[in-house]
Coordinates of C-alpha atoms and ligand atoms in Angstrom, one line a residue:
M4 CA -49.9 9.7 25.3
E5 CA -50.2 9.4 21.6
H6 CA -48.6 6.3 20.1
L7 CA -48.7 4.2 17.0
S8 CA -50.4 0.9 17.4
C9 CA -48.3 -2.1 16.4
T10 CA -51.3 -4.2 15.8
N11 CA -50.9 -6.2 12.7
V12 CA -52.3 -9.0 10.7
S13 CA -50.1 -12.0 10.6
H14 CA -49.9 -14.5 7.6
T15 CA -52.6 -16.7 9.2
R16 CA -54.8 -13.5 9.4
T17 CA -55.0 -13.7 13.2
V18 CA -54.8 -10.2 14.7
V19 CA -51.8 -10.1 16.9
T20 CA -50.9 -7.1 19.0
M21 CA -47.6 -6.2 20.8
T22 CA -48.1 -2.7 21.9
D23 CA -47.6 -2.8 25.7
V24 CA -44.2 -4.0 26.6
L25 CA -43.0 -4.6 30.1
I26 CA -39.3 -4.1 30.5
S27 CA -37.9 -5.6 33.7
G28 CA -34.7 -3.6 34.6
G29 CA -34.0 0.1 34.1
G30 CA -30.2 -0.3 33.5
V31 CA -28.4 0.5 30.3
A32 CA -30.1 -2.1 28.2
G33 CA -33.6 -1.5 29.6
S34 CA -33.4 2.3 29.4
A35 CA -32.2 2.1 25.8
L36 CA -34.8 -0.4 24.9
A37 CA -37.6 1.9 26.3
W38 CA -36.3 4.7 24.2
W39 CA -36.2 2.6 20.9
L40 CA -39.6 1.0 21.6
R41 CA -41.2 4.2 22.2
R42 CA -39.6 5.6 19.0
H43 CA -41.1 2.6 17.1
G44 CA -44.6 3.3 18.5
F45 CA -44.8 0.7 21.3
R46 CA -45.7 1.6 24.8
P47 CA -43.0 0.5 27.2
T48 CA -43.3 0.2 31.0
V49 CA -40.1 -0.3 33.0
V50 CA -40.1 -2.0 36.3
E51 CA -36.9 -1.5 38.3
R52 CA -35.9 -3.2 41.6
A53 CA -33.9 -0.2 42.9
P54 CA -36.0 2.2 45.0
A55 CA -34.8 5.2 42.9
P56 CA -32.7 5.9 40.0
R57 CA -29.1 5.0 40.9
D58 CA -26.3 7.4 40.2
G59 CA -22.7 6.6 40.1
G60 CA -21.8 3.0 40.0
Y61 CA -18.5 2.2 38.1
K62 CA -17.0 3.4 34.9
V63 CA -18.1 1.7 31.7
D64 CA -16.9 1.9 28.1
V65 CA -19.0 2.6 25.1
R66 CA -17.3 1.6 21.8
G67 CA -17.7 0.9 18.1
S68 CA -21.2 0.2 16.9
A69 CA -22.7 1.2 20.3
L70 CA -21.5 4.7 19.6
T71 CA -23.4 4.7 16.3
V72 CA -26.5 3.7 18.3
L73 CA -26.0 6.7 20.7
D74 CA -25.5 8.9 17.7
R75 CA -28.8 7.7 16.1
M76 CA -30.5 8.6 19.5
G77 CA -28.9 12.0 19.4
L78 CA -27.2 11.2 22.7
A79 CA -23.5 10.8 21.6
G80 CA -22.9 14.5 22.6
P81 CA -24.4 14.3 26.1
V82 CA -22.6 11.1 26.8
R83 CA -19.3 12.4 25.7
A84 CA -19.9 15.5 27.9
H85 CA -19.9 13.0 30.8
D86 CA -16.6 11.2 30.0
T87 CA -14.8 10.3 33.1
G88 CA -11.7 12.3 31.9
M89 CA -9.3 9.6 33.2
R90 CA -5.7 10.4 32.2
L91 CA -3.4 7.6 33.5
A92 CA -3.1 4.1 34.8
R93 CA -0.2 3.8 37.4
F94 CA 1.0 0.4 38.5
L95 CA 2.4 0.3 42.0
D96 CA 4.4 -2.3 44.1
P97 CA 3.5 -3.3 47.7
R98 CA 5.3 -0.3 49.0
G99 CA 3.4 2.1 46.7
R100 CA 6.5 2.7 44.5
Q101 CA 5.6 3.2 40.8
L102 CA 6.4 0.3 38.5
A103 CA 5.0 1.7 35.3
T104 CA 2.4 4.0 33.8
M105 CA 0.1 3.7 30.9
D106 CA -2.2 6.1 29.1
A107 CA -5.7 5.6 30.5
A108 CA -7.4 5.1 27.0
L109 CA -4.8 2.4 26.1
F110 CA -5.3 0.8 29.6
G111 CA -9.0 0.7 28.9
G112 CA -8.6 -0.6 25.3
R113 CA -10.3 2.5 23.9
S114 CA -9.6 3.7 20.4
D115 CA -10.3 7.1 19.0
G116 CA -13.8 8.3 19.8
D117 CA -14.6 5.6 22.3
V118 CA -16.1 6.9 25.5
E119 CA -15.8 6.0 29.3
I120 CA -18.6 7.1 31.5
M121 CA -20.0 6.3 34.9
R122 CA -22.8 3.7 34.6
G123 CA -25.2 6.0 36.5
D124 CA -24.6 8.9 34.2
L125 CA -25.2 6.8 31.2
T126 CA -28.4 5.3 32.6
R127 CA -29.7 8.7 33.6
I128 CA -29.1 10.2 30.2
L129 CA -30.9 7.3 28.5
R130 CA -33.8 7.3 31.0
T131 CA -34.3 11.1 30.7
A132 CA -34.2 10.9 26.9
A133 CA -36.9 8.3 26.9
G134 CA -39.4 10.9 28.0
D135 CA -42.7 9.9 29.7
V136 CA -42.1 6.2 29.9
E137 CA -43.8 4.8 33.1
H138 CA -41.2 3.6 35.6
R139 CA -42.2 1.5 38.5
F140 CA -39.3 1.7 41.0
D141 CA -38.8 -0.5 44.0
D142 CA -40.8 -3.2 42.4
S143 CA -40.1 -6.4 40.5
V144 CA -41.8 -9.2 38.6
T145 CA -42.8 -12.2 40.7
T146 CA -44.7 -14.4 38.3
L147 CA -45.1 -14.6 34.5
R148 CA -47.9 -16.6 32.8
A149 CA -47.6 -16.4 29.1
D150 CA -50.2 -17.6 26.5
A151 CA -50.4 -17.1 22.8
D152 CA -51.9 -13.5 23.1
G153 CA -50.0 -12.0 26.0
V154 CA -48.3 -12.3 29.4
D155 CA -49.9 -12.0 32.8
V156 CA -47.5 -10.5 35.2
T157 CA -47.7 -10.1 38.9
F158 CA -45.6 -7.7 40.9
A159 CA -43.8 -8.0 44.3
R160 CA -45.5 -4.8 45.5
G161 CA -48.9 -6.2 44.6
G162 CA -51.0 -5.9 41.6
H163 CA -51.0 -7.6 38.3
H164 CA -51.2 -6.6 34.7
R165 CA -51.3 -8.1 31.2
F166 CA -48.7 -7.1 28.7
D167 CA -48.2 -8.0 25.0
L168 CA -44.6 -8.7 25.6
V169 CA -42.2 -9.0 28.5
I170 CA -38.4 -8.3 28.1
G171 CA -36.0 -9.1 30.7
A172 CA -33.2 -6.5 30.9
D173 CA -32.6 -7.2 34.6
G174 CA -28.9 -8.1 34.4
L175 CA -26.6 -11.0 35.1
H176 CA -29.0 -12.6 37.6
S177 CA -32.2 -11.9 35.7
T178 CA -35.4 -12.6 37.4
V179 CA -37.2 -12.9 34.0
R180 CA -34.7 -15.4 32.9
R181 CA -35.1 -17.5 35.9
L182 CA -39.0 -17.4 35.7
A183 CA -39.1 -18.0 31.9
F184 CA -36.1 -20.2 31.2
G185 CA -35.2 -22.0 34.5
P186 CA -32.6 -21.8 37.2
A187 CA -29.7 -19.3 36.9
A188 CA -27.0 -22.0 37.2
A189 CA -28.1 -23.4 33.8
H190 CA -27.0 -20.3 32.0
L191 CA -24.2 -18.8 34.0
R192 CA -20.7 -19.5 33.0
P193 CA -18.2 -18.5 35.7
L194 CA -14.8 -17.2 34.5
G195 CA -12.9 -18.4 37.6
H196 CA -12.6 -14.9 39.2
H197 CA -14.5 -12.7 41.6
I198 CA -15.0 -8.9 41.4
A199 CA -15.8 -6.4 44.0
I200 CA -16.4 -2.8 43.6
C201 CA -17.5 0.0 46.0
T202 CA -17.3 3.7 46.8
V203 CA -14.4 4.7 49.2
P204 CA -13.2 8.0 50.5
A205 CA -11.8 10.4 47.9
A206 CA -8.4 10.6 49.8
L207 CA -7.7 6.9 48.9
G208 CA -7.7 7.8 45.2
E209 CA -6.2 10.4 42.9
E210 CA -8.2 12.4 40.6
R211 CA -8.2 11.1 36.9
I212 CA -5.6 8.4 37.8
E213 CA -6.2 4.7 38.1
L214 CA -3.9 3.3 40.7
L215 CA -3.3 -0.4 40.4
H216 CA -1.5 -2.8 42.7
P217 CA -1.1 -6.2 40.9
A218 CA -0.1 -9.2 43.0
P219 CA -0.1 -12.9 42.0
G220 CA -3.8 -14.0 41.7
R221 CA -5.2 -10.7 42.8
T222 CA -5.3 -7.1 41.7
V223 CA -6.6 -3.9 43.6
G224 CA -7.3 -0.7 41.9
V225 CA -8.8 2.7 43.0
Y226 CA -9.8 5.6 40.8
R227 CA -11.4 9.0 41.1
T228 CA -13.0 10.4 38.0
A229 CA -12.8 14.1 37.1
G230 CA -14.6 16.2 39.7
A231 CA -15.9 13.2 41.6
P232 CA -16.5 13.7 45.4
D233 CA -15.4 10.1 46.2
A234 CA -13.3 7.3 44.7
R235 CA -14.1 3.7 43.6
A236 CA -12.2 0.7 44.6
L237 CA -12.0 -2.4 42.5
F238 CA -10.8 -5.9 43.8
L239 CA -10.2 -8.7 41.3
F240 CA -9.2 -12.1 42.6
R241 CA -9.3 -15.8 41.8
S242 CA -12.6 -17.3 42.8
P243 CA -12.1 -18.8 46.4
A244 CA -12.4 -22.6 46.4
G245 CA -14.1 -24.3 49.4
E246 CA -15.7 -21.1 50.7
P247 CA -19.3 -21.8 51.9
D248 CA -20.5 -18.4 50.7
P249 CA -18.0 -17.0 48.2
D250 CA -20.1 -13.8 47.8
D251 CA -19.9 -12.9 51.6
A252 CA -17.8 -9.7 52.0
A253 CA -15.6 -11.5 54.5
V254 CA -14.2 -13.4 51.6
L255 CA -12.5 -10.2 50.4
G256 CA -10.5 -9.8 53.5
R257 CA -9.3 -13.4 53.2
A258 CA -8.5 -13.0 49.5
F259 CA -6.4 -9.9 50.1
A260 CA -4.9 -10.9 53.6
G261 CA -1.3 -9.7 53.8
A262 CA -1.4 -7.4 50.7
G263 CA 0.7 -4.2 50.9
W264 CA 0.2 -0.7 49.6
R265 CA -3.1 0.8 50.6
V266 CA -4.9 -2.4 50.5
P267 CA -5.7 -2.7 54.2
E268 CA -7.4 0.8 54.1
L269 CA -9.3 0.0 51.0
L270 CA -10.5 -3.3 52.6
A271 CA -11.7 -1.4 55.7
A272 CA -13.4 1.1 53.4
A273 CA -15.1 -1.7 51.5
V274 CA -16.4 -3.3 54.6
D275 CA -18.0 0.1 55.6
A276 CA -19.4 0.9 52.0
S277 CA -23.1 0.8 51.6
D278 CA -22.7 -0.1 47.9
L279 CA -20.3 -3.0 47.9
Y280 CA -20.9 -5.1 44.8
L281 CA -19.2 -8.7 45.1
D282 CA -19.9 -11.3 42.6
A283 CA -18.3 -14.1 40.6
M284 CA -17.4 -12.8 37.2
S285 CA -19.7 -14.8 34.8
Q286 CA -21.0 -14.8 31.4
V287 CA -24.6 -15.8 30.3
R288 CA -24.8 -18.4 27.6
M289 CA -28.1 -19.4 26.2
A290 CA -29.4 -21.5 23.3
S291 CA -32.2 -19.0 22.8
W292 CA -33.0 -15.5 24.1
S293 CA -36.8 -15.8 23.8
T294 CA -39.7 -18.1 24.6
G295 CA -43.1 -17.2 23.3
R296 CA -43.8 -13.6 24.3
V297 CA -40.9 -13.2 26.7
G298 CA -37.5 -12.2 25.5
L299 CA -34.1 -11.1 27.0
V300 CA -31.7 -8.2 26.3
G301 CA -28.3 -7.1 27.6
D302 CA -26.5 -8.9 30.4
A303 CA -29.7 -10.9 31.1
A304 CA -29.4 -12.7 27.8
Y305 CA -25.6 -12.5 27.0
A306 CA -23.6 -10.9 29.8
A307 CA -20.0 -10.9 28.6
S308 CA -18.6 -10.0 32.1
P309 CA -16.8 -6.9 33.2
A310 CA -13.6 -8.4 31.9
S311 CA -14.9 -7.9 28.3
G312 CA -15.3 -4.2 28.7
Q313 CA -18.1 -4.7 26.3
G314 CA -21.3 -5.3 28.4
T315 CA -22.5 -1.8 28.1
S316 CA -22.0 -1.7 24.3
L317 CA -23.8 -5.1 23.9
G318 CA -26.7 -3.7 25.9
L319 CA -27.0 -0.6 23.8
V320 CA -26.7 -2.4 20.5
G321 CA -29.0 -5.2 21.7
A322 CA -31.8 -2.8 22.6
Y323 CA -31.5 -1.2 19.2
V324 CA -31.6 -4.3 17.2
L325 CA -34.4 -5.9 19.4
A326 CA -36.6 -2.8 19.0
D327 CA -36.0 -2.7 15.2
A328 CA -36.7 -6.4 14.9
L329 CA -40.0 -6.3 16.9
A330 CA -41.1 -3.3 14.9
G331 CA -40.5 -5.0 11.6
A332 CA -42.0 -8.3 12.7
G333 CA -45.6 -7.5 11.6
G334 CA -47.0 -8.1 15.1
R335 CA -45.4 -11.7 15.2
P336 CA -43.1 -11.7 18.2
A337 CA -41.5 -15.0 17.3
A338 CA -40.3 -13.6 14.0
G339 CA -39.1 -10.4 15.7
F340 CA -37.1 -12.3 18.3
A341 CA -35.6 -14.6 15.6
A342 CA -34.4 -11.7 13.5
Y343 CA -32.9 -10.1 16.6
E344 CA -31.0 -13.3 17.5
R345 CA -29.8 -13.8 13.8
R346 CA -28.2 -10.2 13.8
M347 CA -26.9 -10.2 17.3
R348 CA -25.4 -13.8 17.8
P349 CA -22.1 -13.3 15.9
F350 CA -21.6 -9.9 17.6
V351 CA -22.2 -11.4 21.1
A352 CA -19.8 -14.2 20.4
A353 CA -17.0 -11.9 19.2
N354 CA -17.4 -9.8 22.4
Q355 CA -17.8 -12.6 24.9
A356 CA -14.5 -14.0 23.5
L357 CA -12.7 -10.9 24.6
A358 CA -13.3 -11.5 28.2
E359 CA -11.0 -14.5 28.9
R360 CA -8.2 -12.9 26.9
N361 CA -8.5 -9.6 28.8
L362 CA -8.8 -11.3 32.2
K363 CA -5.3 -13.0 31.7
G364 CA -3.8 -9.6 31.6
M365 CA -5.8 -8.2 34.5
V366 CA -5.0 -10.9 37.2
L367 CA -1.5 -12.3 36.7
G368 CA -0.5 -15.6 38.2
S369 CA 3.0 -15.0 39.4
A370 CA 5.4 -12.3 40.5
G371 CA 7.5 -13.1 37.4
Q372 CA 4.6 -12.3 35.2
I373 CA 3.9 -9.1 37.0
R374 CA 7.6 -8.1 36.6
F375 CA 7.5 -8.9 32.9
Q376 CA 4.3 -7.0 32.3
T377 CA 5.4 -3.8 34.1
T378 CA 8.9 -4.0 32.5
M379 CA 7.3 -4.2 29.1
L380 CA 5.1 -1.2 29.9
R381 CA 8.1 0.8 31.0
L382 CA 10.0 -0.1 27.8
L383 CA 7.1 0.6 25.6
T384 CA 7.5 4.3 25.6
H385 CA 11.1 4.0 24.3
L386 CA 10.6 1.2 21.7
P387 CA 10.6 1.8 18.0
G388 CA 7.4 0.8 16.4
R389 CA 5.5 1.8 19.6
E390 CA 2.4 3.0 17.8
R391 CA 2.1 -0.3 15.8
M392 CA 2.4 -2.4 19.0
I393 CA -0.2 -0.3 20.7
S394 CA -2.6 -0.6 17.8
R395 CA -2.0 -4.5 17.9
V396 CA -3.2 -4.5 21.5
A397 CA -6.4 -2.4 20.8
E398 CA -7.2 -4.1 17.4
P399 CA -9.1 -7.1 18.7
I400 CA -11.4 -5.0 20.9
R401 CA -11.9 -2.5 18.0
R402 CA -12.8 -5.4 15.6
A403 CA -15.3 -7.1 18.2
S404 CA -16.9 -3.8 19.0
T405 CA -17.8 -3.1 15.3
A406 CA -18.6 -6.8 14.4
I407 CA -22.3 -6.1 13.4
A408 CA -24.1 -4.6 10.5
L409 CA -26.7 -2.3 12.3
P410 CA -30.1 -2.1 10.6
D411 CA -30.9 1.4 9.3
A412 CA -32.4 3.8 11.9
A413 CA -36.1 4.1 12.1
Ligands
FAD2 C1 -18.2 -4.1 38.6 C2 -18.5 -4.0 37.2 C3 -17.7 -3.4 36.3 C4 -18.1 -3.3 35.0 N1 -17.2 -2.7 34.1 C5 -17.6 -2.6 32.8 C6 -16.8 -1.8 31.9 O1 -15.7 -1.4 32.1 N2 -17.2 -1.7 30.6 C7 -18.4 -2.3 30.2 O2 -18.8 -2.1 29.0 N3 -19.2 -2.9 31.0 C8 -18.8 -3.1 32.4 N4 -19.6 -3.8 33.2 C9 -20.7 -4.4 32.7 C10 -21.9 -3.5 32.5 O3 -22.2 -2.7 33.6 C11 -23.1 -4.3 32.0 O4 -22.7 -5.3 31.1 C12 -24.0 -3.4 31.4 O5 -24.5 -2.5 32.4 C13 -25.3 -4.2 30.9 O6 -26.4 -3.5 31.2 P1 -27.8 -4.3 31.5 O7 -28.7 -3.1 31.5 O8 -27.9 -5.4 30.7 O9 -27.6 -4.8 32.9 P2 -27.5 -4.0 34.3 O10 -26.6 -2.7 34.1 O11 -27.0 -5.0 35.4 O12 -28.9 -3.5 34.7 C14 -29.9 -4.4 35.2 C15 -30.9 -3.5 35.9 O13 -32.0 -4.4 36.3 C16 -32.3 -4.1 37.6 N5 -32.8 -5.4 38.2 C17 -32.2 -6.4 38.5 N6 -33.0 -7.4 39.0 C18 -34.2 -6.8 38.8 C19 -35.6 -7.4 39.1 N7 -35.8 -8.6 39.6 N8 -36.6 -6.5 38.9 C20 -36.4 -5.3 38.4 N9 -35.2 -4.8 38.1 C21 -34.1 -5.6 38.4 C22 -30.9 -3.6 38.2 O14 -31.2 -2.9 39.4 C23 -30.4 -2.8 37.1 O15 -30.9 -1.5 37.2 C24 -19.3 -3.9 34.6 C25 -20.1 -4.5 35.4 C26 -19.7 -4.6 36.8 C27 -20.7 -5.3 37.7

């Protein structure tokens, strides 16, 4: 493969190379980073723990500056073509009676032009567009040994290799972060709630409608995107106190014991699901996103949590800014990582701040609050100044999603 060398002469006249880059994690941030690094003339390799590319997943939003990044990749069109096509959010009481409805875009905090897409579709589009980047599926980094000139990496499936740079794009529980920066607990900031998501039979959902059953301290939802052969269930609940293993699936049953509507069927389906994701909703907060020749991008560095609705956009923008900063660093990784942080920090802070605010509206504390929320939603359609009120709700998300000056495209 032809590629430009990023070998350069630093100010001290030492020849420093950073051509071969290992990216740990082939999700949104890792795939976008591979695309941009290749565009800048680096030679990225992606190591992905999953045995094969993962389709589906859950729906994610792409907003604001992240859409500009997709546009610069020439991918805004293909991504829009895979929009979930959701129409409506419908709030239901324990007997399944409708309490209120809401336009799906408003429910998702999306303004004009923002896109909602299944995570698997977005990752596939990014990975395919990156072309002949080497992917090592079903593998993972086990050790990293960095020196001034490179990083020696060993892999779980055997073998070792030396890279010029290693970038952890391996998500909330990043292995690269643990290996290079220390134990996970030092950087994870739990938001006090757990989230579970899984595939359930299509019959439990309704096409293009988000069904939601809010109850004090816990909310259940189920949706089926346009043309999807199955539905996705989502469980949000206050993090259980005193549970020995709060990420054990049995916790779900206890958290939703006695719940009405279709919750018993959804719980039974969750227990049977092969793709149940259950975790504490957390953010990643770090003093620095790099050490020597090892850096982090996306959730691994600055997860904002699903409650922010901005994790995907942070990953896309972060990949773009990191690749640009490394390419402009004259072969000096420290300078590249520093430029990346300078540009990204305020954007990350603005978007992480959305999560706690959003979470308050996603899991309500009492029956009174639920009544108030659904009554307001019902009234909203009839109130004068409706448009102004709606734009006030969406404005903080819109502002945060564009709170960065992107460097010019390469
Ligand atoms: C349930 C749920 C709902 C969400 N909803 C939204 C939403 O509505 N809107 C939104 O914007 N964001 C949402 N997010 C967040 C969003 O998915 C992430 O913020 C976004 O995908 C960040 O991408 P990433 O590439 O940094 O991390 P990830 O998407 O987590 O990708 C990390 C990749 O690394 C791989 N990996 C992990 N460990 C290793 C290892 N040791 N070695 C190799 N590979 C590894 C994983 O398999 C994965 O492919 C949601 C997240 C979850 C969990």
